[in-house]
Tab-separated table of C-alpha atoms in Angstrom:
chain	number	residue	atom	x	y	z
A	275	MET	CA	-37.454	115.493	-29.557
A	276	THR	CA	-34.891	112.756	-29.775
A	277	THR	CA	-31.187	113.005	-28.435
A	278	ALA	CA	-28.010	112.232	-30.043
A	279	LEU	CA	-24.731	111.725	-28.544
A	280	ILE	CA	-21.651	112.766	-30.486
A	281	THR	CA	-18.006	112.006	-29.385
A	282	GLY	CA	-15.492	114.327	-30.825
A	283	SER	CA	-18.085	116.697	-31.223
A	284	THR	CA	-16.092	120.135	-31.399
A	285	ALA	CA	-14.198	119.637	-34.623
A	286	GLY	CA	-14.391	117.996	-38.178
A	287	ILE	CA	-17.005	115.356	-38.796
A	288	GLY	CA	-18.163	115.592	-35.153
A	289	ALA	CA	-18.957	119.031	-35.511
A	290	ALA	CA	-20.747	118.627	-38.853
A	291	PHE	CA	-23.014	116.074	-37.279
A	292	ALA	CA	-23.825	118.311	-34.380
A	293	ARG	CA	-24.658	121.113	-36.742
A	294	ARG	CA	-26.895	118.800	-38.793
A	295	LEU	CA	-28.602	117.031	-36.007
A	296	ALA	CA	-29.297	120.384	-34.274
A	297	ALA	CA	-30.843	121.841	-37.386
A	298	ASP	CA	-33.018	118.720	-37.794
A	299	GLY	CA	-34.277	119.371	-34.218
A	300	HIS	CA	-32.424	116.714	-32.089
A	301	ASN	CA	-31.275	117.500	-28.583
A	302	LEU	CA	-27.370	116.848	-28.039
A	303	VAL	CA	-24.938	115.464	-25.794
A	304	LEU	CA	-21.579	116.954	-26.857
A	305	VAL	CA	-18.652	114.918	-25.823
A	306	ALA	CA	-14.854	115.994	-26.160
A	307	ARG	CA	-11.842	116.692	-23.901
A	308	ASP	CA	-12.008	120.718	-24.092
A	309	THR	CA	-14.690	121.884	-21.728
A	310	GLU	CA	-14.500	125.521	-22.960
A	311	ARG	CA	-14.898	124.607	-26.578
A	312	LEU	CA	-17.960	122.299	-25.801
A	313	ALA	CA	-19.542	125.205	-23.971
A	314	GLU	CA	-19.151	127.456	-26.743
A	315	GLN	CA	-20.504	124.869	-29.149
A	316	ALA	CA	-23.462	123.888	-26.924
A	317	THR	CA	-24.410	127.679	-26.527
A	318	GLU	CA	-24.022	128.360	-30.398
A	319	LEU	CA	-26.194	125.432	-31.227
A	320	HIS	CA	-28.832	126.136	-28.710
A	321	ASP	CA	-29.087	129.793	-29.617
A	322	ARG	CA	-29.379	129.016	-33.283
A	323	HIS	CA	-31.653	125.952	-33.274
A	324	GLY	CA	-33.513	126.095	-29.995
A	325	ILE	CA	-32.246	122.600	-29.047
A	326	GLU	CA	-30.941	121.405	-25.845
A	327	ALA	CA	-27.180	120.848	-25.748
A	328	GLU	CA	-25.711	118.952	-22.952
A	329	VAL	CA	-21.771	119.104	-22.187
A	330	LEU	CA	-19.998	116.095	-21.296
A	331	THR	CA	-16.232	116.377	-20.710
A	332	ALA	CA	-14.292	113.076	-21.438
A	333	ASP	CA	-11.302	111.701	-22.618
A	334	LEU	CA	-11.838	108.389	-24.497
A	335	ALA	CA	-7.947	107.573	-24.217
A	336	THR	CA	-8.758	106.893	-20.618
A	337	ASP	CA	-10.955	104.280	-18.580
A	338	ASP	CA	-12.551	106.972	-16.543
A	339	GLY	CA	-13.493	108.827	-19.763
A	340	ILE	CA	-15.007	105.931	-21.370
A	341	GLU	CA	-17.032	104.852	-18.446
A	342	THR	CA	-18.150	108.477	-18.054
A	343	VAL	CA	-19.829	108.298	-21.607
A	344	ALA	CA	-20.873	104.837	-21.249
A	345	ARG	CA	-22.987	105.845	-18.054
A	346	ARG	CA	-24.591	108.618	-19.837
A	347	LEU	CA	-25.592	106.115	-22.838
A	348	SER	CA	-27.169	103.770	-20.262
A	349	ASP	CA	-29.194	106.316	-18.441
A	350	ARG	CA	-32.820	104.943	-18.988
A	351	ARG	CA	-34.410	108.167	-17.645
A	352	ASN	CA	-32.730	110.468	-20.150
A	353	PRO	CA	-32.293	107.992	-23.156
A	354	VAL	CA	-29.887	108.552	-26.255
A	355	ASP	CA	-31.571	107.598	-29.518
A	356	LEU	CA	-28.494	108.087	-31.741
A	357	LEU	CA	-24.939	107.564	-30.949
A	358	ILE	CA	-22.072	108.848	-33.108
A	359	ASN	CA	-18.693	107.308	-32.383
A	360	ASN	CA	-16.580	109.895	-34.092
A	361	ALA	CA	-13.488	110.519	-31.610
A	362	GLY	CA	-10.204	109.543	-33.247
A	363	PHE	CA	-6.780	110.528	-34.305
A	364	GLY	CA	-3.906	109.705	-36.453
A	365	ASN	CA	-0.167	109.025	-35.576
A	366	LYS	CA	2.497	110.441	-37.795
A	367	GLY	CA	5.028	107.804	-38.779
A	368	ARG	CA	5.513	104.478	-40.074
A	369	TYR	CA	5.209	101.165	-38.135
A	370	LEU	CA	7.854	101.165	-35.489
A	371	GLU	CA	8.406	104.752	-35.768
A	372	VAL	CA	5.453	105.535	-33.506
A	373	SER	CA	5.922	104.785	-29.710
A	374	MET	CA	4.087	101.728	-28.337
A	375	ALA	CA	2.193	104.065	-25.995
A	376	ASP	CA	0.772	106.061	-28.745
A	377	GLU	CA	-0.270	102.835	-30.803
A	378	LEU	CA	-1.966	101.708	-27.660
A	379	THR	CA	-3.779	104.987	-27.097
A	380	MET	CA	-4.979	104.653	-30.715
A	381	LEU	CA	-6.512	101.218	-30.101
A	382	LYS	CA	-8.052	102.453	-26.795
A	383	VAL	CA	-9.790	105.323	-28.707
A	384	HIS	CA	-10.615	103.641	-32.071
A	385	CYS	CA	-11.366	100.046	-30.855
A	386	GLU	CA	-11.990	99.682	-27.092
A	387	ALA	CA	-14.054	102.978	-26.620
A	388	VAL	CA	-16.175	102.245	-29.675
A	389	LEU	CA	-16.812	98.700	-28.446
A	390	ARG	CA	-17.772	99.789	-24.931
A	391	LEU	CA	-19.792	102.810	-26.030
A	392	THR	CA	-21.710	101.008	-28.683
A	393	SER	CA	-22.608	98.129	-26.470
A	394	ALA	CA	-23.813	100.602	-23.736
A	395	ALA	CA	-25.944	102.347	-26.146
A	396	SER	CA	-27.127	99.436	-28.190
A	397	ALA	CA	-28.134	97.628	-24.775
A	398	ALA	CA	-30.482	100.608	-23.923
A	399	MET	CA	-31.822	100.899	-27.523
A	400	ARG	CA	-32.790	97.427	-27.816
A	401	GLU	CA	-34.854	97.612	-24.354
A	402	ARG	CA	-36.710	100.515	-26.153
A	403	GLY	CA	-36.880	98.723	-29.437
A	404	ARG	CA	-35.362	101.805	-31.385
A	405	GLY	CA	-32.106	103.597	-31.880
A	406	GLY	CA	-29.096	104.016	-34.055
A	407	VAL	CA	-25.262	103.999	-33.870
A	408	VAL	CA	-22.813	105.342	-36.419
A	409	ASN	CA	-19.228	104.277	-35.885
A	410	VAL	CA	-16.845	106.491	-37.970
A	411	ALA	CA	-14.212	104.617	-39.703
A	412	SER	CA	-12.344	105.252	-42.777
A	413	VAL	CA	-11.524	104.138	-46.494
A	414	ALA	CA	-8.138	103.175	-44.965
A	415	ALA	CA	-9.965	100.207	-43.466
A	416	PHE	CA	-10.020	98.513	-46.953
A	417	VAL	CA	-6.279	98.684	-47.758
A	418	PRO	CA	-3.305	97.404	-46.082
A	419	ARG	CA	-1.945	100.647	-44.433
A	420	GLY	CA	-0.476	100.244	-41.044
A	421	THR	CA	-2.207	100.358	-37.564
A	422	TYR	CA	-4.645	103.324	-38.458
A	423	GLY	CA	-5.863	101.302	-41.249
A	424	ALA	CA	-5.957	98.342	-39.203
A	425	SER	CA	-7.958	99.892	-36.312
A	426	LYS	CA	-10.508	101.240	-38.716
A	427	ALA	CA	-10.837	97.956	-40.319
A	428	TRP	CA	-11.757	96.636	-36.889
A	429	VAL	CA	-14.566	99.357	-36.493
A	430	VAL	CA	-16.127	98.269	-39.939
A	431	GLN	CA	-16.031	94.518	-39.241
A	432	PHE	CA	-17.233	94.905	-35.537
A	433	THR	CA	-19.975	97.070	-36.698
A	434	GLN	CA	-21.228	95.107	-39.454
A	435	GLY	CA	-21.078	91.974	-37.501
A	436	ALA	CA	-23.232	93.524	-34.448
A	437	ALA	CA	-25.686	95.132	-37.028
A	438	LYS	CA	-26.408	91.395	-37.920
A	439	ASP	CA	-26.678	90.359	-34.306
A	440	LEU	CA	-29.069	92.971	-33.662
A	441	ALA	CA	-31.302	92.639	-36.880
A	442	GLY	CA	-34.879	92.912	-36.008
A	443	SER	CA	-34.311	94.648	-32.756
A	444	GLY	CA	-34.936	98.107	-34.031
A	445	VAL	CA	-31.278	99.020	-33.375
A	446	ARG	CA	-29.523	100.124	-36.488
A	447	LEU	CA	-25.663	100.197	-36.672
A	448	MET	CA	-23.647	101.638	-39.398
A	449	ALA	CA	-20.023	102.120	-40.016
A	450	LEU	CA	-19.126	105.264	-41.952
A	451	ALA	CA	-16.010	105.111	-44.106
A	452	PRO	CA	-14.974	108.576	-45.530
A	453	GLY	CA	-11.966	109.586	-47.425
A	454	PHE	CA	-9.938	112.793	-46.850
A	455	VAL	CA	-12.088	115.399	-45.272
A	456	ARG	CA	-11.139	119.144	-44.547
A	457	THR	CA	-10.908	119.191	-40.847
A	458	GLU	CA	-8.286	119.512	-37.912
A	459	PHE	CA	-7.488	115.916	-38.321
A	460	HIS	CA	-4.182	116.243	-40.183
A	461	GLN	CA	-3.074	119.473	-38.602
A	462	ARG	CA	-3.497	117.997	-35.065
A	463	ALA	CA	-1.253	114.827	-36.380
A	464	GLY	CA	1.448	117.252	-37.842
A	465	MET	CA	0.748	115.767	-41.212
A	466	GLY	CA	1.096	118.019	-44.407
A	467	THR	CA	-1.824	118.228	-46.928
A	468	ASP	CA	-0.331	120.193	-49.673
A	469	ASN	CA	0.256	117.154	-51.955
A	470	ILE	CA	-3.161	115.942	-51.631
A	471	PRO	CA	-5.137	116.441	-55.013
A	472	ASN	CA	-8.080	118.604	-54.790
A	473	TRP	CA	-10.599	115.733	-56.136
A	474	MET	CA	-9.700	113.726	-53.006
A	475	TRP	CA	-11.260	116.102	-50.547
A	476	LEU	CA	-14.719	115.841	-49.239
A	477	ASP	CA	-16.901	118.321	-47.459
A	478	ALA	CA	-17.873	117.478	-43.896
A	479	ASP	CA	-21.529	118.792	-44.176
A	480	LYS	CA	-22.093	116.815	-47.313
A	481	LEU	CA	-20.625	113.643	-45.915
A	482	VAL	CA	-22.883	113.913	-42.797
A	483	ALA	CA	-26.038	114.306	-45.038
A	484	ALA	CA	-25.099	111.231	-47.056
A	485	ALA	CA	-24.402	109.275	-43.978
A	486	LEU	CA	-27.520	110.023	-42.270
A	487	ALA	CA	-29.498	109.175	-45.442
A	488	ASP	CA	-27.634	105.883	-45.562
A	489	LEU	CA	-28.393	105.094	-42.079
A	490	ALA	CA	-32.123	105.887	-42.639
A	491	ARG	CA	-32.012	103.230	-45.575
A	492	GLY	CA	-30.721	100.514	-43.157
A	493	LYS	CA	-27.208	100.457	-44.559
A	494	THR	CA	-24.394	98.928	-42.389
A	495	LEU	CA	-21.780	100.640	-44.239
A	496	SER	CA	-21.661	103.984	-45.870
A	497	ILE	CA	-19.015	105.205	-48.138
A	498	PRO	CA	-20.249	108.586	-48.775
A	499	ASP	CA	-18.879	109.805	-52.071
A	500	PRO	CA	-19.135	108.276	-55.665
A	501	ARG	CA	-15.506	108.910	-55.957
A	502	TYR	CA	-14.507	106.729	-53.167
A	503	LYS	CA	-17.007	104.196	-53.989
A	504	ALA	CA	-15.348	103.860	-57.190
A	505	LEU	CA	-11.930	103.588	-55.877
A	506	MET	CA	-13.072	100.880	-53.237
A	507	GLY	CA	-14.315	99.140	-56.107
A	508	VAL	CA	-10.878	98.945	-57.714
A	509	VAL	CA	-9.391	98.134	-54.277
A	510	LYS	CA	-11.619	94.782	-54.135
A	511	VAL	CA	-10.151	93.359	-57.398
A	512	ALA	CA	-6.531	94.736	-57.141
A	513	PRO	CA	-3.800	92.104	-56.093
A	514	ARG	CA	-3.117	92.765	-52.383
A	515	GLY	CA	0.600	92.841	-53.023
A	516	LEU	CA	0.265	95.537	-55.365
A	517	LEU	CA	-2.091	97.499	-53.011
A	518	GLY	CA	0.348	97.278	-50.196
A	519	GLY	CA	3.053	98.839	-51.983
A	520	ILE	CA	0.992	101.601	-53.220
A	521	THR	CA	-0.783	102.277	-50.017
A	522	SER	CA	2.585	102.431	-48.155
A	523	ARG	CA	3.899	105.157	-50.424
A	524	THR	CA	0.708	107.148	-50.538
A	525	GLY	CA	0.209	106.783	-46.907
A	526	ARG	CA	3.526	108.117	-46.252
A	527	LYS	CA	2.659	111.445	-48.331
A	528	TYR	CA	-1.059	111.677	-47.512
A	529	GLY	CA	-2.229	109.924	-44.336
A	530	PRO	CA	-1.729	108.797	-40.873
A	531	GLN	CA	0.046	105.678	-40.014
């Protein structure tokens, strides 16, 4: 059996990855801040699928939390074959309306943690000549949309660049860029979702299935839905100034800063 480590595993996209990978027979290392929810999730997945589910409580907004997970990824005796860097959050408010402390925490989780955990996992995987990393970004990475989009743009650029550097090593790296997904994300950030059109919503389980298929194909970027692929095609040819105005208005209505 192979082992997958998932950060932010107890809700949303992370939980969908956990369900799918457990159903496929992978042992799991489940990472989140809430030990009780982790234990419940681990028990459920073990009982349903017969896999081993290890619980690792860590806050990736702290150095200690990041180091705890990095040590587990570096453990050569109990190797991790697939890393899903999913932990993340959004801040409600426009630039300069969000505290600097909250902005820096976002960068810690979205950028520093992703860098350090990807590096720890990739180094161990390269020694074995196999492994995979999925870094969860967002379609917000491709439009001028505040600090959230900027942090996710970093995830995409870092992942694709690292994938090129590790080409031929047996280690696959892929950035996953979903759109709106029905999870706890917006509720936790205090954002309303009533105005988001139904066609923009994605199902987390279908998203995960598409992402894993893209990883198996060797893609370094996955936009796992035809609707968002089409939207991103328009984004590529639209004037940046026009995009800035549109995304600023829609972002205040629909998404995180």
